[in-house]
C-alpha atoms as one frame of an Amber mdcrd trajectory, in Angstrom:
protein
 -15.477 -22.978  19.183 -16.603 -20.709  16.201 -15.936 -16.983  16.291 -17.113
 -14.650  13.482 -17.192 -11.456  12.066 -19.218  -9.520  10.259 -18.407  -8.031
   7.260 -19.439  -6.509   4.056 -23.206  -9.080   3.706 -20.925 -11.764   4.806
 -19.002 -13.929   7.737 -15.579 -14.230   8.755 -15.944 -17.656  10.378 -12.835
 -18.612  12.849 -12.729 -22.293  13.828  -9.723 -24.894  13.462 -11.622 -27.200
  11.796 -13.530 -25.440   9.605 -16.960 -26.953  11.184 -19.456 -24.664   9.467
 -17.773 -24.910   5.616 -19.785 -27.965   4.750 -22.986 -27.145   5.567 -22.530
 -23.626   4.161 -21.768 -24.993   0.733 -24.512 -27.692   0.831 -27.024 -25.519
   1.682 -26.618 -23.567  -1.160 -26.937 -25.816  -4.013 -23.746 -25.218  -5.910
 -23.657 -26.609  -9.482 -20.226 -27.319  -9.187 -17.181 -26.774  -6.914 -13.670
 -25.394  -8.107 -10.624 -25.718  -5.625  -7.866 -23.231  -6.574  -4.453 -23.998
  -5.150  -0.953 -23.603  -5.769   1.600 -26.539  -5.620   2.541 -25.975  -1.989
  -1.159 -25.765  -0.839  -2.334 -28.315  -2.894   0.358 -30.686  -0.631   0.075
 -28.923   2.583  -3.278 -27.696   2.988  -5.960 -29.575   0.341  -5.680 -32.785
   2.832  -7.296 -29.881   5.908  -9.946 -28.482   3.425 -11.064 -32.377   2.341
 -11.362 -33.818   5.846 -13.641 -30.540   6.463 -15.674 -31.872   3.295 -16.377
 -35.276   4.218 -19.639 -35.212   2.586 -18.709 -33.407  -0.372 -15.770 -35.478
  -2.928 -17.201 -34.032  -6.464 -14.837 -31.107  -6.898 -12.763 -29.863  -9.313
  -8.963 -28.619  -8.230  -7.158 -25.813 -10.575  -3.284 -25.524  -9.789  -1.254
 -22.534 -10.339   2.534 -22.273  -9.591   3.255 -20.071  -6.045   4.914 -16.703
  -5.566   3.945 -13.081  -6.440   5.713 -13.095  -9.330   2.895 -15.564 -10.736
   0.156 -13.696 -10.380  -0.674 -11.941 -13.870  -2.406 -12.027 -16.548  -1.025
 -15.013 -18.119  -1.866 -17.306 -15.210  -5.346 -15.727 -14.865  -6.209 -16.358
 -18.444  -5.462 -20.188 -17.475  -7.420 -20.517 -14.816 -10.289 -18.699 -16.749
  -9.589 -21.880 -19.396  -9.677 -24.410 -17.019 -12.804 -22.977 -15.500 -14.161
 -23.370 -19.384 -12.738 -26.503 -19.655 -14.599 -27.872 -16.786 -17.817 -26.142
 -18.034 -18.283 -24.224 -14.728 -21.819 -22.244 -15.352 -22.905 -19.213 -13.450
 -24.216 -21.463 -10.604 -20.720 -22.798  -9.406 -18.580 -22.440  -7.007 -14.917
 -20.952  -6.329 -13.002 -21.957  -3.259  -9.394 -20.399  -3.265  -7.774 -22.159
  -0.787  -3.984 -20.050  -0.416  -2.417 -17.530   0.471  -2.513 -13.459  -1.104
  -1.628 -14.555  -4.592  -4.210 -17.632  -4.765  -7.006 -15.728  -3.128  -6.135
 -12.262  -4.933  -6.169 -13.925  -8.384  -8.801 -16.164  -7.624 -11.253 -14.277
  -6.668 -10.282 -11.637  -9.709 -11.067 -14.801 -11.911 -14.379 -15.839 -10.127
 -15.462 -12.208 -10.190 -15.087 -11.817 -14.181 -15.359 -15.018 -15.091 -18.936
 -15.193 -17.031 -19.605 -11.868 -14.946 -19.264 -13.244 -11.466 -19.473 -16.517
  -9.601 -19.232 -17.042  -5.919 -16.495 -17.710  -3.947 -15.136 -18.343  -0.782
 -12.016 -17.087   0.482  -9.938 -19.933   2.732  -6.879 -18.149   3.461  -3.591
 -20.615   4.659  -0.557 -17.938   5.161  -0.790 -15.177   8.070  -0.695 -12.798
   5.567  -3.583 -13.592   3.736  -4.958 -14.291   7.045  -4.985 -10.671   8.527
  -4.918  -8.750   4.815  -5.989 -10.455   1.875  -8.729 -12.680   3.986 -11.469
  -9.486   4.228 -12.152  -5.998   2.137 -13.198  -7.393  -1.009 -10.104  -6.614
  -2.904  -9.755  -8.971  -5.939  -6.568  -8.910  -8.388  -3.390  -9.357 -10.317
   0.169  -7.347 -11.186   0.748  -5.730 -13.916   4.240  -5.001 -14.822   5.440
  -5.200 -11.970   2.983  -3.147 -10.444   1.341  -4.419  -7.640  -2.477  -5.580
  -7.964  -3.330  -2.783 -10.507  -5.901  -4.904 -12.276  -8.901  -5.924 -10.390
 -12.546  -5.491  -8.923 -14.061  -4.572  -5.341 -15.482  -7.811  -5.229 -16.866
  -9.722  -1.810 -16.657 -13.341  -1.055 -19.421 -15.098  -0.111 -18.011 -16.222
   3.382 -14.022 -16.572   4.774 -13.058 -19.465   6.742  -9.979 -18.806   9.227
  -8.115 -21.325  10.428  -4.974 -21.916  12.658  -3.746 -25.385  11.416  -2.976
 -24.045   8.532  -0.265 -21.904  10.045   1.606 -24.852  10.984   2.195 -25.562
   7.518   4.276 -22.080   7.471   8.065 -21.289   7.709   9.666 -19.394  10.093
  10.292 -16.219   6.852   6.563 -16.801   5.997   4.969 -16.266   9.623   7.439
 -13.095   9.805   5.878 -11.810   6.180   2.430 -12.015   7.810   3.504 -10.325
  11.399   4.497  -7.396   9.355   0.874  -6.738   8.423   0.205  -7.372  12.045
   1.989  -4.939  12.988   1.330  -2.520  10.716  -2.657  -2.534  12.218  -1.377
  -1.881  15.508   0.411   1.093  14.212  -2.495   2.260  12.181  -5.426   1.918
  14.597  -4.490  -0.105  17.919  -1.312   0.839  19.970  -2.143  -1.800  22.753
  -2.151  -3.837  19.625   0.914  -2.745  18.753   2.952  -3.148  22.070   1.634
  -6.720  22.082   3.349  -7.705  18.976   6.455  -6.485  20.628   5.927  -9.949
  23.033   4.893 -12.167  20.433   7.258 -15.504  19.919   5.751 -16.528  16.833
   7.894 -20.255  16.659   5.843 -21.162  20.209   2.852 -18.540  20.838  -0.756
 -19.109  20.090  -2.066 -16.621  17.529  -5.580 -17.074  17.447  -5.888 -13.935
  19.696  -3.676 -11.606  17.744  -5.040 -12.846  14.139  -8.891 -12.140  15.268
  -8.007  -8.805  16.795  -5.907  -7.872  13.409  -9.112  -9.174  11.098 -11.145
  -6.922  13.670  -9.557  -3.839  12.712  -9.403  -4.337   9.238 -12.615  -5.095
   8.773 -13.683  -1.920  11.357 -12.178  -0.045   8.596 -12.909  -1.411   5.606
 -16.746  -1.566   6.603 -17.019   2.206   7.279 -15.176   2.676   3.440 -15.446
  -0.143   1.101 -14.425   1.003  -1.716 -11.445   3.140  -0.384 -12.446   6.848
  -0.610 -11.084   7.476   2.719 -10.605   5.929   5.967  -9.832   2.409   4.615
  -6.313   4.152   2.881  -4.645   3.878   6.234  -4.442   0.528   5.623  -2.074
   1.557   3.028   0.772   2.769   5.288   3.996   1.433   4.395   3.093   0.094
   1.023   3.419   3.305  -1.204   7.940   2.393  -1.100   6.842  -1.004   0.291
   5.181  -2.163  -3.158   7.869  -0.319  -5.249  10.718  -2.405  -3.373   8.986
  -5.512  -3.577   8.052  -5.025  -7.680  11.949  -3.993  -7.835  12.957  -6.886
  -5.849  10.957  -9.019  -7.882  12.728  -7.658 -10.932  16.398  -7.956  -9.932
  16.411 -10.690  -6.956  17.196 -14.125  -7.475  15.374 -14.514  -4.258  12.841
 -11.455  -4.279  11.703  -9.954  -1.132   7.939 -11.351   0.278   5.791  -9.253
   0.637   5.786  -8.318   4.207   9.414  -7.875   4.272   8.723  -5.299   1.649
   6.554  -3.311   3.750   8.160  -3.562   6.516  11.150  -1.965   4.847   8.161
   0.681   3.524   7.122   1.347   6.995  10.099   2.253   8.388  10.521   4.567
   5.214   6.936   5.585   5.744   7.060   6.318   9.378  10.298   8.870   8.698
   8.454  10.608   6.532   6.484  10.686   8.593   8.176  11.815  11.927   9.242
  14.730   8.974   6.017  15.882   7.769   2.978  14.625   9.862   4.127  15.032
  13.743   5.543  11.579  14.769   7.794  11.722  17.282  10.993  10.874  17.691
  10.585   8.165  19.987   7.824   6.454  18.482   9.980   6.440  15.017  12.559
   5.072  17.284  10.141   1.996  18.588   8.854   1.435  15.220  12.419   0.955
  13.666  12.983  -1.193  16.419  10.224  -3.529  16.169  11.139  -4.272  12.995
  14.636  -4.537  13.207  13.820  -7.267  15.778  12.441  -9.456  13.268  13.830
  -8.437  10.067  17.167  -8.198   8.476  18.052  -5.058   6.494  17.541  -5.028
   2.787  21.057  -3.781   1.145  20.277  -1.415  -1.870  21.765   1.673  -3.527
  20.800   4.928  -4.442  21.617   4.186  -7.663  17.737   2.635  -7.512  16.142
   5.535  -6.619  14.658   6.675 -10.325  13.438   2.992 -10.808  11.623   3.181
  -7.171  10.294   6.466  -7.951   8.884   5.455 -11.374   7.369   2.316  -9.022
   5.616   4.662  -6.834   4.452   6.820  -9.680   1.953   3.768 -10.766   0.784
   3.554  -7.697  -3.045   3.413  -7.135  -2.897   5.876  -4.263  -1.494   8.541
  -6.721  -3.616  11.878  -7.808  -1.771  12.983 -11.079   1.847  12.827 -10.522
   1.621  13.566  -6.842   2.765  10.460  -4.821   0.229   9.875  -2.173   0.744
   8.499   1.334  -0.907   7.258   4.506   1.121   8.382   7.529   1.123   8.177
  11.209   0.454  11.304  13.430   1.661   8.811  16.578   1.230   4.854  17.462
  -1.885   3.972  16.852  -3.278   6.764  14.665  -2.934   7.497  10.988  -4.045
  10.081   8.316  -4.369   9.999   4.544  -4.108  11.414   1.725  -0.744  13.271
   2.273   1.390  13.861  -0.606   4.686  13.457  -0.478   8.015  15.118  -2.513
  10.737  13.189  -4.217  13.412  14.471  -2.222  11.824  13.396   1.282  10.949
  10.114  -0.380  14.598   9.283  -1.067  15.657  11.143   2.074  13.328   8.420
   3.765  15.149   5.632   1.492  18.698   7.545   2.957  17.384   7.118   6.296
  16.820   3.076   5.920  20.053   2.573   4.258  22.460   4.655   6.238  20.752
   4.085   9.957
């Protein structure tokens, strides 16, 4: 059975088979078709997207290696030459079928490339699922710095479905939760208590991933381009993004991304049990919830200046003030709070030494 959503002039479509991609495409009248994958999706999940094509074989596929640290420049200016190479006109079409990196840098590539193409967003992880899937948000690192290049740019349609989660391990499908959770914290504490029950090795998610999509795009349809409400979505990812791009750095095996924001939540929600009125036993149940699922990330304060010169890029930033979405209680969230060094590492103090 289909569910959708709307969104910004387009559909979220849910179904396991992806029934309605087909005759989207064909009715359309694509020039050309362009699969973007990465190795792991282009073994995995290609065979699900080409038994939803049946009637549609002339495609091109573009590979790019996996992982975060991948997605720059460098491997956007290939794609942009392949797209050349296979003489992809204006009139063609992008499918990035991945998770966050494939469908971030993808649809930065379709949206530049010649000045836009189409494209449709098939996302295959539960991250990219419940964050990267909807808001328009195209782009690629810089530095280090987490998706500082890139364009407000909506897909066409996104295509949501649960087989593809199968194809997950067990540290992937936590990575995703984390964003999960995180919407229950911003906007939906019944949301919130149900992740708490979750057994994500046996439960059906279909439930839980439609309700997070919901509130996402609830907010990101009231604030498109993020001049206010849709920053709460940012909570936990002003340290969460400067641990990951450290991680990334130093880490023979670098923190995913939802393990770094779910170390940047817990940060993020002493700061803001400090500053912005959470109490002491919600701090206490958010801590919890993720120390059920996640193991502690060791570090020293020794990192602090490098963290802090992380945060300093950030995009939420207004001059040097570092600028933060934090919760009031479970379930609700302000913006554009700004935050001082010492509380920041104070907040680091707090993750290391609890």
């Amino acid at each position: 059975m289909t569910k959708q959503i709307a969104s910004l002039g387009y559909q979220v479509f849910f179904e396991k088979n992806l029934e309605s991609l087909e005759p989207f495409i064909t009715s359309r009248n694509y020039s050309q078709i362009l699969v973007l994958v990465d190795r792991n999706t282009n073994d995995n999940c290609l065979p699900i997207l080409q038994s939803a094509l049946s009637e549609i074989t002339d495609y091109d596929i573009i590979e790019v290696d996996p992982g975060e640290e991948n997605k720059n420049i460098d491997f956007c200016i290939g794609v942009w030459k392949t797209m050349l190479d296979f003489g992809a006109d204006r009139k063609a079409l992008m499918i990035n079928l991945g998770g966050g990196v494939v469908t971030d840098m993808g649809g930065f590539a379709a949206s530049t490339y010649k000045r836009g193409i189409d494209f449709i967003q098939i996302p295959t992880t539960l991250l990219s699922q419940v964050d990267a899937s909807v808001g328009g948000k195209t782009g690629i690192d810089l530095d280090n710095v987490k998706n500082i290049i890139g364009t407000f740019t909506q897909p066409q349609a996104v295509f949501i479905s649960g087989q593809f989660l199968s194809t997950l391990d067990d540290r992937q499908m936590r990575s995703g939760f984390s964003e999960v959770i995180k919407h229950g914290l911003i906007y939906d504490k019944s949301l919130f208590l149900r992740t708490n029950e979750v057994y994500l090795e046996t439960d059906d998610l279909d439930d839980i991933v439609f309700r997070s999509v919901e509130i996402k795009n609830e907010v990101i349809t009231e604030d498109p381009t993020e001049k206010g409400l849709r920053k709460i979505l940012n909570f936990g990812h002003t340290i969460g993004h400067a641990i990951e791009g450290y991680s990334l750095i130093n880490d023979a095996t670098p923190l995913i991304h939802g393990e770094a924001i779910a170390l940047g939540m817990i940060c993020e929600a002493y700061i803001a049990h400090k500053i912005n009125g959470l109490s002491a036993t919600d701090l206490s149940e958010i801590v919890q919830a993720f120390d059920n699922r996640f193991e502690r990330y060791p570090f020293s304060a020794e990192i602090y200046p490098e963290l802090i010169a992380l945060m300093q890029n950030d995009k939420k930033n207004v001059g040097k003030r570092l600028g933060f979405a934090l919760l009031s209680e479970i379930g609700k969230c302000d913006y554009n709070i700004y935050v001082e060094e010492e509380l920041i590492k104070e907040s680091l103090d707090f993750y290391r030494n609890r």
